[in-house]
Amino acid sequence: MRFQVKKIALFADVQNLYYTVRQAYGCHFNYTALWSAVSREGQIVEAVAYAIDRGDSKQQQFQQILRNLGFDVRLKPFIQRSDGSAKGDWDVGITLDVMDAASRVDQVVLASGDGDFDLLLERVIQRHGTEAVVYGVPGLTALSLIRAATRYVPIEGALLLKH
């Protein structure tokens, strides 16, 4: 009998992680710890981090760290509207990429607390039988997303970068 290594696709909603971890814990998310935790489950065959490009050097350094870990970093320009509000949303891009990957992998890992992804995970599980794991901040992750996932992993402890 041959042991089959689980193939995993990892998707990180950088903006959601940044704001929810900062709000809940006052620190940053540890992407290295995420990569390690997911790697223990199987082989990460694709990994994408979705971020907003504001063009500052600190952000570019952070994006390079993500690339060095193994993430394909996808950037969207930060759009400031005339009314002062901002736009920088990757929901459609994440959804399309997760749907595409679901047929090629055994497990989809979504690091986000955004409830807009609940239907996506339900569909991935129903159509492809793919496991759907969510990493999200306790209390700031939509209950509908937690319920839709095969497994929920709270972001706490080693997944936090304490200064």
PDB file of C-alpha atoms in Angstrom:
ATOM      1  CA  MET A   1       0.000   0.000   0.000  1.00  0.00           C
ATOM      2  CA  ARG A   2       1.361   3.382  -1.031  1.00  0.00           C
ATOM      3  CA  PHE A   3       0.971   6.334   1.281  1.00  0.00           C
ATOM      4  CA  GLN A   4      -0.548   9.274  -0.574  1.00  0.00           C
ATOM      5  CA  VAL A   5       0.605  12.732   0.523  1.00  0.00           C
ATOM      6  CA  LYS A   6      -2.283  15.159   0.859  1.00  0.00           C
ATOM      7  CA  LYS A   7      -2.115  17.983  -1.709  1.00  0.00           C
ATOM      8  CA  ILE A   8      -3.009  21.365  -0.224  1.00  0.00           C
ATOM      9  CA  ALA A   9      -3.811  24.767  -1.714  1.00  0.00           C
ATOM     10  CA  LEU A  10      -3.348  27.666   0.716  1.00  0.00           C
ATOM     11  CA  PHE A  11      -5.060  31.032   0.270  1.00  0.00           C
ATOM     12  CA  ALA A  12      -4.345  34.006   2.538  1.00  0.00           C
ATOM     13  CA  ASP A  13      -6.599  37.072   2.643  1.00  0.00           C
ATOM     14  CA  VAL A  14      -3.850  39.455   3.785  1.00  0.00           C
ATOM     15  CA  GLN A  15      -6.087  42.469   4.497  1.00  0.00           C
ATOM     16  CA  ASN A  16      -8.564  40.440   6.546  1.00  0.00           C
ATOM     17  CA  LEU A  17      -5.755  38.809   8.547  1.00  0.00           C
ATOM     18  CA  TYR A  18      -4.013  42.119   9.153  1.00  0.00           C
ATOM     19  CA  TYR A  19      -7.089  43.913  10.477  1.00  0.00           C
ATOM     20  CA  THR A  20      -8.634  41.069  12.497  1.00  0.00           C
ATOM     21  CA  VAL A  21      -5.351  40.068  14.183  1.00  0.00           C
ATOM     22  CA  ARG A  22      -4.567  43.713  14.949  1.00  0.00           C
ATOM     23  CA  GLN A  23      -8.058  44.316  16.336  1.00  0.00           C
ATOM     24  CA  ALA A  24      -8.120  41.184  18.495  1.00  0.00           C
ATOM     25  CA  TYR A  25      -4.507  40.988  19.648  1.00  0.00           C
ATOM     26  CA  GLY A  26      -2.742  44.250  18.747  1.00  0.00           C
ATOM     27  CA  CYS A  27      -0.018  42.422  16.836  1.00  0.00           C
ATOM     28  CA  HIS A  28       0.703  40.822  13.450  1.00  0.00           C
ATOM     29  CA  PHE A  29      -0.111  37.431  11.923  1.00  0.00           C
ATOM     30  CA  ASN A  30       2.703  34.880  11.723  1.00  0.00           C
ATOM     31  CA  TYR A  31       2.719  33.612   8.118  1.00  0.00           C
ATOM     32  CA  THR A  32       5.746  31.396   8.798  1.00  0.00           C
ATOM     33  CA  ALA A  33       3.814  29.586  11.542  1.00  0.00           C
ATOM     34  CA  LEU A  34       0.816  29.234   9.202  1.00  0.00           C
ATOM     35  CA  TRP A  35       3.035  27.713   6.495  1.00  0.00           C
ATOM     36  CA  SER A  36       4.546  25.283   9.045  1.00  0.00           C
ATOM     37  CA  ALA A  37       1.150  24.248  10.442  1.00  0.00           C
ATOM     38  CA  VAL A  38      -0.333  23.637   6.992  1.00  0.00           C
ATOM     39  CA  SER A  39       2.823  21.798   5.815  1.00  0.00           C
ATOM     40  CA  ARG A  40       2.410  19.300   8.649  1.00  0.00           C
ATOM     41  CA  GLU A  41      -0.903  18.257   7.043  1.00  0.00           C
ATOM     42  CA  GLY A  42       0.579  17.506   3.613  1.00  0.00           C
ATOM     43  CA  GLN A  43       2.308  19.151   0.666  1.00  0.00           C
ATOM     44  CA  ILE A  44       1.440  22.751  -0.201  1.00  0.00           C
ATOM     45  CA  VAL A  45       1.188  22.579  -3.994  1.00  0.00           C
ATOM     46  CA  GLU A  46      -0.067  26.123  -4.437  1.00  0.00           C
ATOM     47  CA  ALA A  47      -0.183  29.118  -2.140  1.00  0.00           C
ATOM     48  CA  VAL A  48      -1.497  32.576  -2.881  1.00  0.00           C
ATOM     49  CA  ALA A  49      -1.487  35.685  -0.693  1.00  0.00           C
ATOM     50  CA  TYR A  50      -3.863  38.458  -1.761  1.00  0.00           C
ATOM     51  CA  ALA A  51      -2.783  41.955  -0.803  1.00  0.00           C
ATOM     52  CA  ILE A  52      -3.374  45.599  -1.582  1.00  0.00           C
ATOM     53  CA  ASP A  53      -0.483  47.533  -3.111  1.00  0.00           C
ATOM     54  CA  ARG A  54       0.083  50.904  -1.503  1.00  0.00           C
ATOM     55  CA  GLY A  55       3.614  51.065  -2.884  1.00  0.00           C
ATOM     56  CA  ASP A  56       5.478  51.719   0.384  1.00  0.00           C
ATOM     57  CA  SER A  57       8.809  50.030   1.101  1.00  0.00           C
ATOM     58  CA  LYS A  58       7.734  48.374   4.365  1.00  0.00           C
ATOM     59  CA  GLN A  59       4.884  46.694   2.535  1.00  0.00           C
ATOM     60  CA  GLN A  60       7.210  45.603  -0.291  1.00  0.00           C
ATOM     61  CA  GLN A  61       9.528  43.991   2.293  1.00  0.00           C
ATOM     62  CA  PHE A  62       6.551  42.134   3.773  1.00  0.00           C
ATOM     63  CA  GLN A  63       5.490  40.955   0.298  1.00  0.00           C
ATOM     64  CA  GLN A  64       9.029  39.663  -0.313  1.00  0.00           C
ATOM     65  CA  ILE A  65       8.867  37.702   2.968  1.00  0.00           C
ATOM     66  CA  LEU A  66       5.643  36.075   1.730  1.00  0.00           C
ATOM     67  CA  ARG A  67       7.310  35.212  -1.613  1.00  0.00           C
ATOM     68  CA  ASN A  68      10.310  33.729   0.223  1.00  0.00           C
ATOM     69  CA  LEU A  69       7.935  31.460   2.175  1.00  0.00           C
ATOM     70  CA  GLY A  70       6.480  30.191  -1.085  1.00  0.00           C
ATOM     71  CA  PHE A  71       3.433  32.376  -1.655  1.00  0.00           C
ATOM     72  CA  ASP A  72       2.476  33.762  -5.038  1.00  0.00           C
ATOM     73  CA  VAL A  73       1.697  37.346  -3.967  1.00  0.00           C
ATOM     74  CA  ARG A  74      -1.154  38.918  -5.929  1.00  0.00           C
ATOM     75  CA  LEU A  75      -1.514  42.669  -5.644  1.00  0.00           C
ATOM     76  CA  LYS A  76      -4.365  45.029  -6.377  1.00  0.00           C
ATOM     77  CA  PRO A  77      -3.938  48.774  -6.362  1.00  0.00           C
ATOM     78  CA  PHE A  78      -5.274  50.668  -3.380  1.00  0.00           C
ATOM     79  CA  ILE A  79      -8.079  52.915  -4.613  1.00  0.00           C
ATOM     80  CA  GLN A  80      -9.017  55.991  -2.609  1.00  0.00           C
ATOM     81  CA  ARG A  81     -12.445  57.283  -3.625  1.00  0.00           C
ATOM     82  CA  SER A  82     -13.322  60.968  -3.717  1.00  0.00           C
ATOM     83  CA  ASP A  83     -15.674  60.490  -0.737  1.00  0.00           C
ATOM     84  CA  GLY A  84     -12.731  59.299   1.387  1.00  0.00           C
ATOM     85  CA  SER A  85     -13.680  55.609   1.353  1.00  0.00           C
ATOM     86  CA  ALA A  86     -11.251  53.035  -0.002  1.00  0.00           C
ATOM     87  CA  LYS A  87     -11.552  50.002  -2.232  1.00  0.00           C
ATOM     88  CA  GLY A  88      -9.224  47.045  -2.258  1.00  0.00           C
ATOM     89  CA  ASP A  89     -11.150  43.819  -2.291  1.00  0.00           C
ATOM     90  CA  TRP A  90      -9.915  40.418  -3.440  1.00  0.00           C
ATOM     91  CA  ASP A  91     -13.107  38.395  -2.759  1.00  0.00           C
ATOM     92  CA  VAL A  92     -13.831  37.562  -6.409  1.00  0.00           C
ATOM     93  CA  GLY A  93     -10.183  36.709  -7.153  1.00  0.00           C
ATOM     94  CA  ILE A  94      -9.931  34.453  -4.100  1.00  0.00           C
ATOM     95  CA  THR A  95     -13.217  32.748  -5.016  1.00  0.00           C
ATOM     96  CA  LEU A  96     -12.124  32.027  -8.589  1.00  0.00           C
ATOM     97  CA  ASP A  97      -8.734  30.684  -7.487  1.00  0.00           C
ATOM     98  CA  VAL A  98     -10.225  28.456  -4.775  1.00  0.00           C
ATOM     99  CA  MET A  99     -12.791  27.052  -7.246  1.00  0.00           C
ATOM    100  CA  ASP A 100     -10.018  26.330  -9.772  1.00  0.00           C
ATOM    101  CA  ALA A 101      -7.752  24.685  -7.187  1.00  0.00           C
ATOM    102  CA  ALA A 102     -10.476  22.567  -5.557  1.00  0.00           C
ATOM    103  CA  SER A 103     -10.432  19.955  -8.326  1.00  0.00           C
ATOM    104  CA  ARG A 104      -6.627  19.566  -8.142  1.00  0.00           C
ATOM    105  CA  VAL A 105      -6.088  19.255  -4.383  1.00  0.00           C
ATOM    106  CA  ASP A 106      -7.295  17.260  -1.385  1.00  0.00           C
ATOM    107  CA  GLN A 107      -7.554  20.250   0.917  1.00  0.00           C
ATOM    108  CA  VAL A 108      -8.164  23.978   0.518  1.00  0.00           C
ATOM    109  CA  VAL A 109      -6.954  26.174   3.358  1.00  0.00           C
ATOM    110  CA  LEU A 110      -8.429  29.661   3.602  1.00  0.00           C
ATOM    111  CA  ALA A 111      -6.896  32.107   6.049  1.00  0.00           C
ATOM    112  CA  SER A 112      -9.682  34.664   6.410  1.00  0.00           C
ATOM    113  CA  GLY A 113     -12.615  35.393   8.673  1.00  0.00           C
ATOM    114  CA  ASP A 114     -14.776  36.840   5.893  1.00  0.00           C
ATOM    115  CA  GLY A 115     -18.273  35.341   5.903  1.00  0.00           C
ATOM    116  CA  ASP A 116     -18.620  36.081   2.177  1.00  0.00           C
ATOM    117  CA  PHE A 117     -16.628  32.876   1.605  1.00  0.00           C
ATOM    118  CA  ASP A 118     -19.125  30.526   3.312  1.00  0.00           C
ATOM    119  CA  LEU A 119     -20.956  29.581   0.100  1.00  0.00           C
ATOM    120  CA  LEU A 120     -17.635  29.074  -1.647  1.00  0.00           C
ATOM    121  CA  LEU A 121     -16.496  26.509   0.924  1.00  0.00           C
ATOM    122  CA  GLU A 122     -19.859  24.725   0.878  1.00  0.00           C
ATOM    123  CA  ARG A 123     -19.603  24.461  -2.920  1.00  0.00           C
ATOM    124  CA  VAL A 124     -15.995  23.219  -2.837  1.00  0.00           C
ATOM    125  CA  ILE A 125     -16.926  20.485  -0.364  1.00  0.00           C
ATOM    126  CA  GLN A 126     -20.111  19.460  -2.226  1.00  0.00           C
ATOM    127  CA  ARG A 127     -18.741  19.499  -5.770  1.00  0.00           C
ATOM    128  CA  HIS A 128     -15.220  18.202  -5.227  1.00  0.00           C
ATOM    129  CA  GLY A 129     -15.266  16.446  -1.857  1.00  0.00           C
ATOM    130  CA  THR A 130     -12.307  18.663  -1.011  1.00  0.00           C
ATOM    131  CA  GLU A 131     -11.618  19.402   2.647  1.00  0.00           C
ATOM    132  CA  ALA A 132     -11.978  23.086   3.470  1.00  0.00           C
ATOM    133  CA  VAL A 133     -10.017  24.385   6.448  1.00  0.00           C
ATOM    134  CA  VAL A 134     -10.447  27.926   7.755  1.00  0.00           C
ATOM    135  CA  TYR A 135      -7.916  29.815   9.851  1.00  0.00           C
ATOM    136  CA  GLY A 136      -9.585  32.813  11.491  1.00  0.00           C
ATOM    137  CA  VAL A 137      -9.474  35.036  14.559  1.00  0.00           C
ATOM    138  CA  PRO A 138     -11.883  33.829  17.280  1.00  0.00           C
ATOM    139  CA  GLY A 139     -14.799  36.242  17.653  1.00  0.00           C
ATOM    140  CA  LEU A 140     -13.938  37.971  14.364  1.00  0.00           C
ATOM    141  CA  THR A 141     -14.509  35.007  12.043  1.00  0.00           C
ATOM    142  CA  ALA A 142     -18.043  34.742  10.648  1.00  0.00           C
ATOM    143  CA  LEU A 143     -19.963  31.857  12.215  1.00  0.00           C
ATOM    144  CA  SER A 144     -21.328  30.981   8.769  1.00  0.00           C
ATOM    145  CA  LEU A 145     -17.735  30.503   7.544  1.00  0.00           C
ATOM    146  CA  ILE A 146     -16.822  28.332  10.529  1.00  0.00           C
ATOM    147  CA  ARG A 147     -19.942  26.198   9.938  1.00  0.00           C
ATOM    148  CA  ALA A 148     -19.217  25.868   6.206  1.00  0.00           C
ATOM    149  CA  ALA A 149     -15.652  24.630   6.785  1.00  0.00           C
ATOM    150  CA  THR A 150     -14.632  21.023   7.302  1.00  0.00           C
ATOM    151  CA  ARG A 151     -12.413  22.286  10.121  1.00  0.00           C
ATOM    152  CA  TYR A 152     -11.809  25.635  11.811  1.00  0.00           C
ATOM    153  CA  VAL A 153      -8.433  26.559  13.294  1.00  0.00           C
ATOM    154  CA  PRO A 154      -8.454  29.582  15.608  1.00  0.00           C
ATOM    155  CA  ILE A 155      -5.676  32.103  15.061  1.00  0.00           C
ATOM    156  CA  GLU A 156      -3.958  32.324  18.431  1.00  0.00           C
ATOM    157  CA  GLY A 157      -0.696  31.370  20.158  1.00  0.00           C
ATOM    158  CA  ALA A 158       2.090  30.539  17.692  1.00  0.00           C
ATOM    159  CA  LEU A 159       0.107  32.049  14.814  1.00  0.00           C
ATOM    160  CA  LEU A 160       0.681  35.493  16.320  1.00  0.00           C
ATOM    161  CA  LEU A 161       3.836  37.575  15.984  1.00  0.00           C
ATOM    162  CA  LYS A 162       4.317  39.132  19.411  1.00  0.00           C
ATOM    163  CA  HIS A 163       6.785  41.991  19.447  1.00  0.00           C
TER     164      HIS A 163
END
